[in-house]
Coordinates of C-alpha atoms (C1' of nucleotides) in Angstrom, one line a residue:
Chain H
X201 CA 77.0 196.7 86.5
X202 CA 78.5 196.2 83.3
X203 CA 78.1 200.0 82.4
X204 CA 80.0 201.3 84.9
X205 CA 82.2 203.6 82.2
X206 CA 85.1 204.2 84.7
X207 CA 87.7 205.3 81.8
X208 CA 90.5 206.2 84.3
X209 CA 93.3 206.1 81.8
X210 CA 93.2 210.0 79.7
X211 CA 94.5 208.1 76.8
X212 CA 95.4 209.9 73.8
X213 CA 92.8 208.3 71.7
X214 CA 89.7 210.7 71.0
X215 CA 86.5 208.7 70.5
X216 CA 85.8 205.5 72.2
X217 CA 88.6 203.6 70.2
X218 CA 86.4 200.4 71.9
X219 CA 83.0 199.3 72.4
X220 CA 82.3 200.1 69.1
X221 CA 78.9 198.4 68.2
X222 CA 78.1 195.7 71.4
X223 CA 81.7 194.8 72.7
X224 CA 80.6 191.4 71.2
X225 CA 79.1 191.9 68.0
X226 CA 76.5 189.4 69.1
X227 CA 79.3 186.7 68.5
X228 CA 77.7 185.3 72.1
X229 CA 75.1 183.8 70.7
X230 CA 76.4 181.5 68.3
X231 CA 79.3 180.7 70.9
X232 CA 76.8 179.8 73.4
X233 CA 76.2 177.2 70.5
X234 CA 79.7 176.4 69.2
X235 CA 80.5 176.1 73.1
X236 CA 79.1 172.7 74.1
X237 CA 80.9 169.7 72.5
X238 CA 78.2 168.2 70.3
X239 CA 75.8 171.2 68.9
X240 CA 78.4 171.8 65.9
X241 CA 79.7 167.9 65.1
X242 CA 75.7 167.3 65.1
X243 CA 75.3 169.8 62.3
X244 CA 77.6 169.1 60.4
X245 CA 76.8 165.3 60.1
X246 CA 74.0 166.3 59.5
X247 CA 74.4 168.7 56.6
X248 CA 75.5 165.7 54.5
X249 CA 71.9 164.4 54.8
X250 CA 68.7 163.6 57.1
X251 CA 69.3 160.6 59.9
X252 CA 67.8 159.1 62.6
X253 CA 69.1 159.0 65.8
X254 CA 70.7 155.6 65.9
X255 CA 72.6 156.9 62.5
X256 CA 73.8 159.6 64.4
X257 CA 75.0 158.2 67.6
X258 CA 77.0 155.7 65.1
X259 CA 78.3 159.3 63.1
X260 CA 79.3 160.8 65.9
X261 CA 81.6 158.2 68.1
X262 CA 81.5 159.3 72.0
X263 CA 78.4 161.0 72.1
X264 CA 76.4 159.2 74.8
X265 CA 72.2 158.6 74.3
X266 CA 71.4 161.7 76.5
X267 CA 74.0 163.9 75.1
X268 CA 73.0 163.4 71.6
X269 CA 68.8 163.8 72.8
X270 CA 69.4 166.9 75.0
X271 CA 71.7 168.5 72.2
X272 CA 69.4 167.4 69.3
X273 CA 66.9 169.0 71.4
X274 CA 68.5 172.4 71.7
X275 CA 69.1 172.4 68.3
X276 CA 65.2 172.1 67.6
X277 CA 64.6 174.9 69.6
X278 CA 66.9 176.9 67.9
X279 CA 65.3 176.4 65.0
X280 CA 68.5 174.8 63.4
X281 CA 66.9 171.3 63.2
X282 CA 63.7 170.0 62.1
X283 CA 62.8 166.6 63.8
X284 CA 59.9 164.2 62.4
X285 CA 58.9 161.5 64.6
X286 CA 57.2 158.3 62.6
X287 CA 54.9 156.7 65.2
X288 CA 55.5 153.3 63.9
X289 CA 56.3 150.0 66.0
X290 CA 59.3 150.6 66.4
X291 CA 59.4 154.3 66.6
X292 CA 61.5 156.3 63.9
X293 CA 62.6 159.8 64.0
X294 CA 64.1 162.0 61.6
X295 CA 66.5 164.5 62.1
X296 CA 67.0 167.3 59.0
X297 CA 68.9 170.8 58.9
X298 CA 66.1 173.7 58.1
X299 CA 67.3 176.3 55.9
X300 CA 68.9 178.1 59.0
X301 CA 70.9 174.9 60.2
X302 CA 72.1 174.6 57.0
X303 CA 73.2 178.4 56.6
X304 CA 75.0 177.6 59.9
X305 CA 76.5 174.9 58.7
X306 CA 78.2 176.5 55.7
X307 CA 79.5 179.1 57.7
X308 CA 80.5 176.6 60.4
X309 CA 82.2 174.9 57.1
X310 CA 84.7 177.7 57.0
X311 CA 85.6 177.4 60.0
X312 CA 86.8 174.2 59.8
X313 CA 88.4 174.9 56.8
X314 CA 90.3 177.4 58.9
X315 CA 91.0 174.8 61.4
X316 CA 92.6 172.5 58.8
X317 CA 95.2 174.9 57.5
X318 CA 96.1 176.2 61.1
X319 CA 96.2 173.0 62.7
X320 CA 99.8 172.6 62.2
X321 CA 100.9 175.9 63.1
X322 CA 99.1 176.1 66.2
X323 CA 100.4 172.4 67.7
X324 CA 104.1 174.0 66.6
X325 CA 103.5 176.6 68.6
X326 CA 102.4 175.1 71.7
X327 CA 105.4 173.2 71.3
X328 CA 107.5 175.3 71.2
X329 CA 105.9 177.3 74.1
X330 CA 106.1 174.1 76.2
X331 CA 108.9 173.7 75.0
X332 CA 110.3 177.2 76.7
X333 CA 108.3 177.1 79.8
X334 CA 108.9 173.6 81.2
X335 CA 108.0 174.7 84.4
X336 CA 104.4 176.1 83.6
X337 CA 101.9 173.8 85.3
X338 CA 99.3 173.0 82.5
Chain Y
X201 CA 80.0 145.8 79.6
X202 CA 77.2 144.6 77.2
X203 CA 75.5 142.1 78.6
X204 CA 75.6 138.6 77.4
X205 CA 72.5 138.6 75.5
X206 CA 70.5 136.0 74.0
X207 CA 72.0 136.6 71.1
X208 CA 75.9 137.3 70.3
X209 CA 75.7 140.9 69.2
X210 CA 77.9 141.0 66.1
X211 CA 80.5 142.8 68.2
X212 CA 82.3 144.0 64.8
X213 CA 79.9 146.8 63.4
X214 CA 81.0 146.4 60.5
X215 CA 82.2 149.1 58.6
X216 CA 79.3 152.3 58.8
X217 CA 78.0 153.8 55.8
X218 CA 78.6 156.9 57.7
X219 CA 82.0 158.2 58.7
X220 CA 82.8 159.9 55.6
X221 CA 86.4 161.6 56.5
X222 CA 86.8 161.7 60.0
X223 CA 83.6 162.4 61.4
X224 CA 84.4 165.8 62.5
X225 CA 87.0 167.3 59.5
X226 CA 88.9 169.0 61.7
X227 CA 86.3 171.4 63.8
X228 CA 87.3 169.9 66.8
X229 CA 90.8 171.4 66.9
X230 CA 89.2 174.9 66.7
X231 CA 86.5 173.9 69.0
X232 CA 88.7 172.4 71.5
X233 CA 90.9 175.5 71.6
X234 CA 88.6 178.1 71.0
X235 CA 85.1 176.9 72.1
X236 CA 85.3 178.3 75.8
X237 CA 83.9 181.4 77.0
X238 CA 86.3 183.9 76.5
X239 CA 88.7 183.3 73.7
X240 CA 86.8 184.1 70.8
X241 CA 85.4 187.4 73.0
X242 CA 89.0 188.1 73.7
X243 CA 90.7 188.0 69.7
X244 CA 87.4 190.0 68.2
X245 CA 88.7 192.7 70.9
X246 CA 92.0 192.0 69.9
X247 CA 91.1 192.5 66.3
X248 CA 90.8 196.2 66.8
X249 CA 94.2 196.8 68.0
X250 CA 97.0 196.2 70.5
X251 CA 95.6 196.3 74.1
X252 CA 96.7 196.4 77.3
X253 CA 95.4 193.9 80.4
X254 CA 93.4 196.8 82.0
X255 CA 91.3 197.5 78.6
X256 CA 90.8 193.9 77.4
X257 CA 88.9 193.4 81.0
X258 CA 87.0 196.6 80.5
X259 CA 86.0 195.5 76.8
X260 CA 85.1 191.9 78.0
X261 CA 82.6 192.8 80.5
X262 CA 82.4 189.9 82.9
X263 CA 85.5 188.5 82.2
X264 CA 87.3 187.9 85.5
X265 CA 90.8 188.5 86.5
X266 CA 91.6 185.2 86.9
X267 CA 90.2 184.0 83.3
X268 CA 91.5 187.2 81.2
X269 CA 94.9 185.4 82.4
X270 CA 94.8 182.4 81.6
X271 CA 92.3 182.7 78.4
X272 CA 95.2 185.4 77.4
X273 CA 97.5 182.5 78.3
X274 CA 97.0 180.3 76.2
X275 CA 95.8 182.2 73.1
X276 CA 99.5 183.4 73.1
X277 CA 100.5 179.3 73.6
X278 CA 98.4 178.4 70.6
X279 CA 100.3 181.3 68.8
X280 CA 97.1 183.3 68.2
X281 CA 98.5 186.0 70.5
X282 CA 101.9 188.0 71.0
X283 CA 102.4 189.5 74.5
X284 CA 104.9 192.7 75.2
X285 CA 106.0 193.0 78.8
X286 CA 107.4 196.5 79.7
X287 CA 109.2 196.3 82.8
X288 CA 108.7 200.0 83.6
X289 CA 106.8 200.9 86.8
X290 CA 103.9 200.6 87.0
X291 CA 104.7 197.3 84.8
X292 CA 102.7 197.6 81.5
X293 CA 102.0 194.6 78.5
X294 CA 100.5 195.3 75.4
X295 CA 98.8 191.9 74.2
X296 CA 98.7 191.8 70.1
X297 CA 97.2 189.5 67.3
X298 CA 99.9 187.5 65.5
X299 CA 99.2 187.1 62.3
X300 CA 97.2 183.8 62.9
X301 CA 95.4 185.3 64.7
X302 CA 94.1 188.2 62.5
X303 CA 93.5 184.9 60.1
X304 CA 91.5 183.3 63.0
X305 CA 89.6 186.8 63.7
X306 CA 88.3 186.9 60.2
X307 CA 87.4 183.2 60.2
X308 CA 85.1 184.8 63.3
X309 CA 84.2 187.5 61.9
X310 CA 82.2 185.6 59.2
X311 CA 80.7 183.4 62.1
X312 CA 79.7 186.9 63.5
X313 CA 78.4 187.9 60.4
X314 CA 75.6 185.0 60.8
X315 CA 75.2 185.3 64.6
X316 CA 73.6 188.7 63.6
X317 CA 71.9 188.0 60.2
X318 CA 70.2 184.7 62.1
X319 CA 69.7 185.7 65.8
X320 CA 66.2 187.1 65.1
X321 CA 65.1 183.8 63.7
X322 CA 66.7 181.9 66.5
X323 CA 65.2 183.9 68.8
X324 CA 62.1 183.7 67.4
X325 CA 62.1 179.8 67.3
X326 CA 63.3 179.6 70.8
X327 CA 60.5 181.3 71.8
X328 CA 57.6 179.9 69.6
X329 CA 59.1 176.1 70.8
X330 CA 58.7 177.4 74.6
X331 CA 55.0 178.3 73.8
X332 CA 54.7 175.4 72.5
X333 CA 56.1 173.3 75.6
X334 CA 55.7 175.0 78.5
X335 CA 56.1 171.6 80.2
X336 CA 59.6 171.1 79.6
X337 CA 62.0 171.7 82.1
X338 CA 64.8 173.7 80.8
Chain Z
dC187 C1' 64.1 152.1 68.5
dT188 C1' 63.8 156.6 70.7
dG189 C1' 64.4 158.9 74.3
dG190 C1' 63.3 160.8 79.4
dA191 C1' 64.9 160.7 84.5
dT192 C1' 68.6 160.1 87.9
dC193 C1' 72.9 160.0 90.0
dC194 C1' 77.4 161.6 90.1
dG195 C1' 82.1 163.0 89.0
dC196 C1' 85.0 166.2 86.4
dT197 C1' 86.2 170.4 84.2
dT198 C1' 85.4 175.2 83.8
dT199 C1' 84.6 179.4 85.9
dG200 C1' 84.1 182.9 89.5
dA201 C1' 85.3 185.4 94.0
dT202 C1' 88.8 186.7 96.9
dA203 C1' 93.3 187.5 98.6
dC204 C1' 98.1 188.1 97.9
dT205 C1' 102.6 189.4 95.3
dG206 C1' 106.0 191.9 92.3
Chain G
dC215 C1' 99.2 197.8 86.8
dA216 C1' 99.5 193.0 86.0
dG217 C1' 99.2 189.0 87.4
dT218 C1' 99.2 184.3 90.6
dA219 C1' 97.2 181.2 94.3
dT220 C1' 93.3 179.0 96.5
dC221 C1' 88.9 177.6 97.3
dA222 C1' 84.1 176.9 96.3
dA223 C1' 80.2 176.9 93.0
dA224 C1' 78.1 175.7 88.6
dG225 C1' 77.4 173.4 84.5
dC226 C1' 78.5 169.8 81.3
dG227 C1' 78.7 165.3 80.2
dG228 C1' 78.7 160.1 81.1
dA229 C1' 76.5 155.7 82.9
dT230 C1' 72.4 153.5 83.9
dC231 C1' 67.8 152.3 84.4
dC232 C1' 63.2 152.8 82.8
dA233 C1' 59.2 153.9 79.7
dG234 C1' 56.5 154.5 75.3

DNA sequence: CTGGATCCGCTTTGATACTG
DNA sequence: CAGTATCAAAGCGGATCCAG
C-alpha cells in the first residue's frame, strides 16, 4: 500500500533526497498524543504538582468529567501518569507525572514557549491572508 | 442548570488556588493550529527542502488529496508556509518553509527527539497496562 | 468524591468525481 | 499536475444519569 515506490518524476536528485529515516521520524506517536484537546493541558497542570481529580477539573476550565477520566486514563496507560487511588469514604485519587510524563512535559514546555513568541506573528498573518482573500470560505 | 439544592451552592468559587497564569500558557495556540493530523507531518517534510504537491503526498503516506490542500492551506495562512505557483503547463507550485516555519520545525524537531528516545517505554507501558486489564474496552 | 455507561451532535477526515 | 466540490463515515467531545 504505502510502499508502492512509483517515482515517476527522473528528477535530477541522485539518492532518495526523501524518506530519509521513516517519513515521520516517529513524530506520529507523540501527535497521536498532542492531538486530542486535553492529553497536553493535563500534563502540564500537572507538572506543577500532584492533584486529584476535582483539582484538575477546576485547573483545567471546559474539560467535562468524562473527558478528563477517559484522558487521565490514556495517559496512565502511556505510562505518563501515575494514579493512586485512597479507598477512603469518600474516595481520593491522586494524579502525579512519572519521570516520563515529566520528561514530556519539559519538552512540551518548549513548545509552548515557541507558541508564545509566534503567537503574534501567526494571527498577523492570517490577517493579512483574510485580509487578501475575502472570498475564501473558511 | 444546577439544581436547586438543599443547600445554596456558593455559586462564586471563590478564587482557586490553581490557575497559576492562564491555565494553559499559551499551548493551545500551537495546539489548535497545529494539533491535527497532517500539519506537523507536512512542515517536518517541508523541513528538508522546497517540495512540490506531487512529492509532499508521496512523503505523507496516507495523506489524501483533499487534506494535503487544505492542511497546505492553511499552514501558508498561519504564515508557516510560502507557496510558488508557476503557471507553465503542466502548472507546477513549489510549497517552502518561511522562516517561521523553519523556527516551528525545530520546535518539532525537539518533540521528535523524545517521541523516539521515549516510544519504547510508552510502548512498553501500553502494553503491560493491557495485560493488566484485559477487561477494559478500548 | 471519583468515575463508568449512554446517547448524540459536531468537527475532522476520507473517497470520489470534476475542473483548469 | 494541481487543485476544488460533494457526500458519507469516523472519531472526539459534551451532557446526563448512575454506581461504588
Amino acid at each position: 500500500m504505502a510502499g508502492t515506490r512509483t517515482r515517476t518524476t527522473p528528477a535530477t536528485e541522485a539518492a532518495d533526497p526523501y524518506a530519509p529515516c521513516e517519513d515521520d521520524c516517529g513524530i506520529r506517536d507523540v501527535l497521536d498524543r498532542l492531538g486530542d484537546r486535553w492529553s497536553v493541558l493535563l500534563v502540564v497542570e500537572l507538572a506543577k504538582g500532584t492533584r486529584r481529580f476535582r483539582e484538575l477539573q477546576h485547573a483545567v476550565p471546559g474539560i467535562s468529567q468524562r473527558m478528563l477520566s477517559v484522558t487521565a486514563k490514556r495517559l496512565v496507560r502511556d505510562g505518563l501518569v501515575e494514579r493512586t487511588v485512597y479507598p477512603t469514604i469518600p474516595p481520593r485519587t491522586d494524579y502525579r507525572l512519572t519521570a516520563t510524563g515529566r520528561s514530556f512535559a519539559g519538552a512540551v514546555a518548549a513548545l509552548a514557549d515557541w507558541s508564545r513568541t509566534h503567537k503574534d506573528a501567526i494571527a498577523a498573518s492570517r490577517d493579512d491572508f483574510d485580509t487578501r482573500h475575502p472570498d475564501e470560505v473558511r
